[in-house]
PDB file of C-alpha atoms in Angstrom:
ATOM      1  CA  MET A  27     107.706 104.686  69.047  1.00 80.00           C
ATOM      2  CA  VAL A  28     106.853 107.362  71.588  1.00 83.00           C
ATOM      3  CA  PRO A  29     106.354 110.142  68.990  1.00 85.00           C
ATOM      4  CA  ILE A  30     103.916 107.931  67.124  1.00 85.00           C
ATOM      5  CA  ALA A  31     102.041 106.968  70.280  1.00 85.00           C
ATOM      6  CA  ALA A  32     101.992 110.553  71.445  1.00 86.00           C
ATOM      7  CA  ALA A  33     100.527 111.720  68.168  1.00 87.00           C
ATOM      8  CA  TRP A  34      97.813 109.057  68.346  1.00 85.00           C
ATOM      9  CA  SER A  35      96.979 109.875  71.955  1.00 85.00           C
ATOM     10  CA  VAL A  36      96.582 113.648  71.007  1.00 88.00           C
ATOM     11  CA  ALA A  37      94.459 112.786  67.850  1.00 89.00           C
ATOM     12  CA  LEU A  38      92.243 110.412  69.861  1.00 88.00           C
ATOM     13  CA  GLU A  39      92.120 112.696  72.941  1.00 88.00           C
ATOM     14  CA  MET A  40      93.488 109.907  75.162  1.00 86.00           C
ATOM     15  CA  SER A  41      96.079 109.765  77.883  1.00 85.00           C
ATOM     16  CA  LEU A  42      99.430 108.100  77.101  1.00 87.00           C
ATOM     17  CA  THR A  43     101.113 105.560  79.401  1.00 87.00           C
ATOM     18  CA  ILE A  44     104.669 104.649  78.631  1.00 86.00           C
ATOM     19  CA  LEU A  45     104.989 101.024  79.784  1.00 86.00           C
ATOM     20  CA  THR A  46     108.203  99.023  80.028  1.00 84.00           C
ATOM     21  CA  VAL A  47     108.184  95.393  81.025  1.00 84.00           C
ATOM     22  CA  ALA A  48     111.442  94.527  82.827  1.00 82.00           C
ATOM     23  CA  ASP A  49     112.931  91.352  84.045  1.00 79.00           C
ATOM     24  CA  PRO A  50     113.055  91.574  87.958  1.00 76.00           C
ATOM     25  CA  ALA A  51     116.607  90.007  87.914  1.00 70.00           C
ATOM     26  CA  PHE A  52     119.623  92.037  88.803  1.00 61.00           C
ATOM     27  CA  PRO A  53     121.116  94.201  85.955  1.00 59.00           C
ATOM     28  CA  PRO A  54     124.362  93.016  84.407  1.00 55.00           C
ATOM     29  CA  LEU A  55     127.503  93.913  86.349  1.00 55.00           C
ATOM     30  CA  GLU A  56     129.008  95.415  83.198  1.00 56.00           C
ATOM     31  CA  ARG A  57     126.607  97.846  81.675  1.00 61.00           C
ATOM     32  CA  GLY A  58     127.625  98.075  78.038  1.00 63.00           C
ATOM     33  CA  ASP A  59     126.609 100.431  75.282  1.00 67.00           C
ATOM     34  CA  SER A  60     123.357  98.486  74.419  1.00 64.00           C
ATOM     35  CA  TRP A  61     122.353  98.626  78.164  1.00 57.00           C
ATOM     36  CA  LYS A  62     123.070 102.388  78.305  1.00 61.00           C
ATOM     37  CA  ARG A  63     121.094 103.082  75.100  1.00 62.00           C
ATOM     38  CA  ARG A  64     118.089 101.185  76.494  1.00 62.00           C
ATOM     39  CA  TYR A  65     118.140 102.456  80.135  1.00 61.00           C
ATOM     40  CA  GLY A  66     120.212 105.587  80.023  1.00 60.00           C
ATOM     41  CA  PRO A  67     123.119 106.520  82.308  1.00 57.00           C
ATOM     42  CA  GLU A  68     121.118 105.779  85.457  1.00 57.00           C
ATOM     43  CA  GLY A  69     120.821 102.192  84.295  1.00 62.00           C
ATOM     44  CA  ASP A  70     117.415 101.160  85.455  1.00 75.00           C
ATOM     45  CA  ALA A  71     113.944 100.793  83.925  1.00 79.00           C
ATOM     46  CA  ASP A  72     112.263 103.203  86.339  1.00 83.00           C
ATOM     47  CA  SER A  73     114.676 106.062  85.448  1.00 82.00           C
ATOM     48  CA  TYR A  74     114.361 105.250  81.783  1.00 81.00           C
ATOM     49  CA  VAL A  75     110.539 105.550  81.857  1.00 84.00           C
ATOM     50  CA  ALA A  76     110.656 108.686  84.018  1.00 87.00           C
ATOM     51  CA  ASN A  77     113.011 110.380  81.549  1.00 85.00           C
ATOM     52  CA  LEU A  78     110.619 109.509  78.640  1.00 84.00           C
ATOM     53  CA  VAL A  79     107.665 110.809  80.540  1.00 87.00           C
ATOM     54  CA  ALA A  80     109.499 114.092  81.326  1.00 88.00           C
ATOM     55  CA  HIS A  81     110.488 114.498  77.712  1.00 85.00           C
ATOM     56  CA  TRP A  82     107.009 113.836  76.239  1.00 84.00           C
ATOM     57  CA  LYS A  83     104.729 115.452  78.791  1.00 84.00           C
ATOM     58  CA  HIS A  84     103.108 118.618  77.514  1.00 78.00           C
ATOM     59  CA  ASP A  85      99.767 120.497  77.553  1.00 78.00           C
ATOM     60  CA  ASP A  86      98.275 118.524  74.733  1.00 79.00           C
ATOM     61  CA  CYS A  87      99.272 115.076  75.991  1.00 78.00           C
ATOM     62  CA  ASP A  88      98.630 113.561  79.438  1.00 84.00           C
ATOM     63  CA  VAL A  89     101.624 111.214  79.945  1.00 87.00           C
ATOM     64  CA  ARG A  90     102.407 108.826  82.736  1.00 86.00           C
ATOM     65  CA  GLY A  91     104.889 106.023  83.082  1.00 88.00           C
ATOM     66  CA  GLU A  92     104.733 102.522  84.429  1.00 88.00           C
ATOM     67  CA  VAL A  93     107.255  99.675  84.871  1.00 88.00           C
ATOM     68  CA  VAL A  94     105.977  96.181  85.239  1.00 89.00           C
ATOM     69  CA  TYR A  95     108.510  93.674  86.481  1.00 89.00           C
ATOM     70  CA  ASP A  96     107.614  90.274  85.074  1.00 88.00           C
ATOM     71  CA  PRO A  97     109.947  87.214  85.124  1.00 86.00           C
ATOM     72  CA  ILE A  98     107.981  85.330  82.487  1.00 86.00           C
ATOM     73  CA  SER A  99     107.772  87.415  79.365  1.00 86.00           C
ATOM     74  CA  PRO A 100     106.917  90.889  78.034  1.00 86.00           C
ATOM     75  CA  SER A 101     103.538  89.630  76.874  1.00 90.00           C
ATOM     76  CA  SER A 102     102.773  88.317  80.345  1.00 92.00           C
ATOM     77  CA  GLY A 103     103.655  91.737  81.830  1.00 90.00           C
ATOM     78  CA  VAL A 104     101.630  93.653  79.358  1.00 91.00           C
ATOM     79  CA  ARG A 105      98.619  91.347  79.986  1.00 93.00           C
ATOM     80  CA  ALA A 106      98.965  91.905  83.743  1.00 93.00           C
ATOM     81  CA  PHE A 107      98.962  95.632  83.144  1.00 92.00           C
ATOM     82  CA  LEU A 108      95.958  95.569  80.839  1.00 92.00           C
ATOM     83  CA  ASP A 109      93.995  93.443  83.405  1.00 94.00           C
ATOM     84  CA  LYS A 110      94.337  96.249  86.022  1.00 94.00           C
ATOM     85  CA  HIS A 111      94.316  99.446  83.910  1.00 92.00           C
ATOM     86  CA  PRO A 112      91.690 100.530  81.379  1.00 87.00           C
ATOM     87  CA  THR A 113      93.430 101.185  78.081  1.00 88.00           C
ATOM     88  CA  GLY A 114      92.009 102.424  74.741  1.00 85.00           C
ATOM     89  CA  LEU A 115      94.874 101.558  72.468  1.00 85.00           C
ATOM     90  CA  LEU A 116      98.131  99.662  72.934  1.00 87.00           C
ATOM     91  CA  ALA A 117     101.125 100.500  70.751  1.00 84.00           C
ATOM     92  CA  VAL A 118     104.170  98.192  70.645  1.00 83.00           C
ATOM     93  CA  THR A 119     107.381  98.002  68.614  1.00 78.00           C
ATOM     94  CA  THR A 120     108.598  95.107  66.609  1.00 77.00           C
ATOM     95  CA  HIS A 121     111.910  94.048  65.131  1.00 67.00           C
ATOM     96  CA  ALA A 122     109.952  92.667  62.147  1.00 67.00           C
ATOM     97  CA  ARG A 123     112.095  89.553  62.020  1.00 67.00           C
ATOM     98  CA  GLN A 124     111.400  87.056  59.322  1.00 68.00           C
ATOM     99  CA  GLY A 125     112.510  83.450  58.484  1.00 70.00           C
ATOM    100  CA  TRP A 126     115.240  81.899  60.547  1.00 66.00           C
ATOM    101  CA  ARG A 127     115.743  84.972  62.689  1.00 63.00           C
ATOM    102  CA  ARG A 128     112.064  84.909  63.727  1.00 58.00           C
ATOM    103  CA  LEU A 129     112.330  81.171  64.513  1.00 57.00           C
ATOM    104  CA  ARG A 130     115.472  81.660  66.506  1.00 60.00           C
ATOM    105  CA  PHE A 131     114.505  84.798  68.434  1.00 55.00           C
ATOM    106  CA  GLY A 132     110.672  84.610  68.413  1.00 60.00           C
ATOM    107  CA  SER A 133     108.284  87.444  68.070  1.00 69.00           C
ATOM    108  CA  GLY A 134     107.645  89.455  71.201  1.00 80.00           C
ATOM    109  CA  ALA A 135     105.147  91.717  69.430  1.00 82.00           C
ATOM    110  CA  ALA A 136     103.126  88.743  68.159  1.00 82.00           C
ATOM    111  CA  GLY A 137     102.900  87.444  71.729  1.00 86.00           C
ATOM    112  CA  ILE A 138     101.696  90.815  72.992  1.00 87.00           C
ATOM    113  CA  VAL A 139      99.104  91.145  70.183  1.00 87.00           C
ATOM    114  CA  ARG A 140      97.868  87.595  71.058  1.00 88.00           C
ATOM    115  CA  VAL A 141      97.194  88.480  74.718  1.00 89.00           C
ATOM    116  CA  SER A 142      96.014  92.002  74.244  1.00 88.00           C
ATOM    117  CA  SER A 143      92.418  92.721  75.139  1.00 89.00           C
ATOM    118  CA  VAL A 144      92.476  96.160  73.370  1.00 88.00           C
ATOM    119  CA  PRO A 145      93.210  97.384  69.843  1.00 87.00           C
ATOM    120  CA  THR A 146      97.048  97.116  69.259  1.00 87.00           C
ATOM    121  CA  LEU A 147      99.188  99.310  66.986  1.00 84.00           C
ATOM    122  CA  VAL A 148     102.414  97.468  65.945  1.00 84.00           C
ATOM    123  CA  VAL A 149     105.176  99.733  64.700  1.00 82.00           C
ATOM    124  CA  PRO A 150     108.495  98.375  63.251  1.00 81.00           C
ATOM    125  CA  LEU A 151     111.652  99.803  64.846  1.00 75.00           C
ATOM    126  CA  SER A 152     113.563 101.914  62.399  1.00 68.00           C
ATOM    127  CA  GLY A 153     117.085 101.353  61.354  1.00 52.00           C
TER     128      GLY A 153
END
């Protein structure tokens, strides 16, 4: 997602904010592979976002990072962020679930699009 968002920000001459909405609960005691893939070896959302910002910051793209801790839902956290920060374009990923999987797990991206007050680019996660 970040390469796509960075390309759009350069093309539109806009800054890029990498936003993660995290649950304020304590992380799991056993940090398995999926946790480490998501948050890196440091194991927290702030370090994860800081690493992404450091990787994608360059002369053509003004990049900053934000972590919003929201106990309700990702869409609630995104909405709280948008209410306080002017944003030109929001880009989110989706699992592109359909059928029973969508009914069972829901659609976080659809919830974010529904509450977004700005144009929203939805990009399916690859493979």
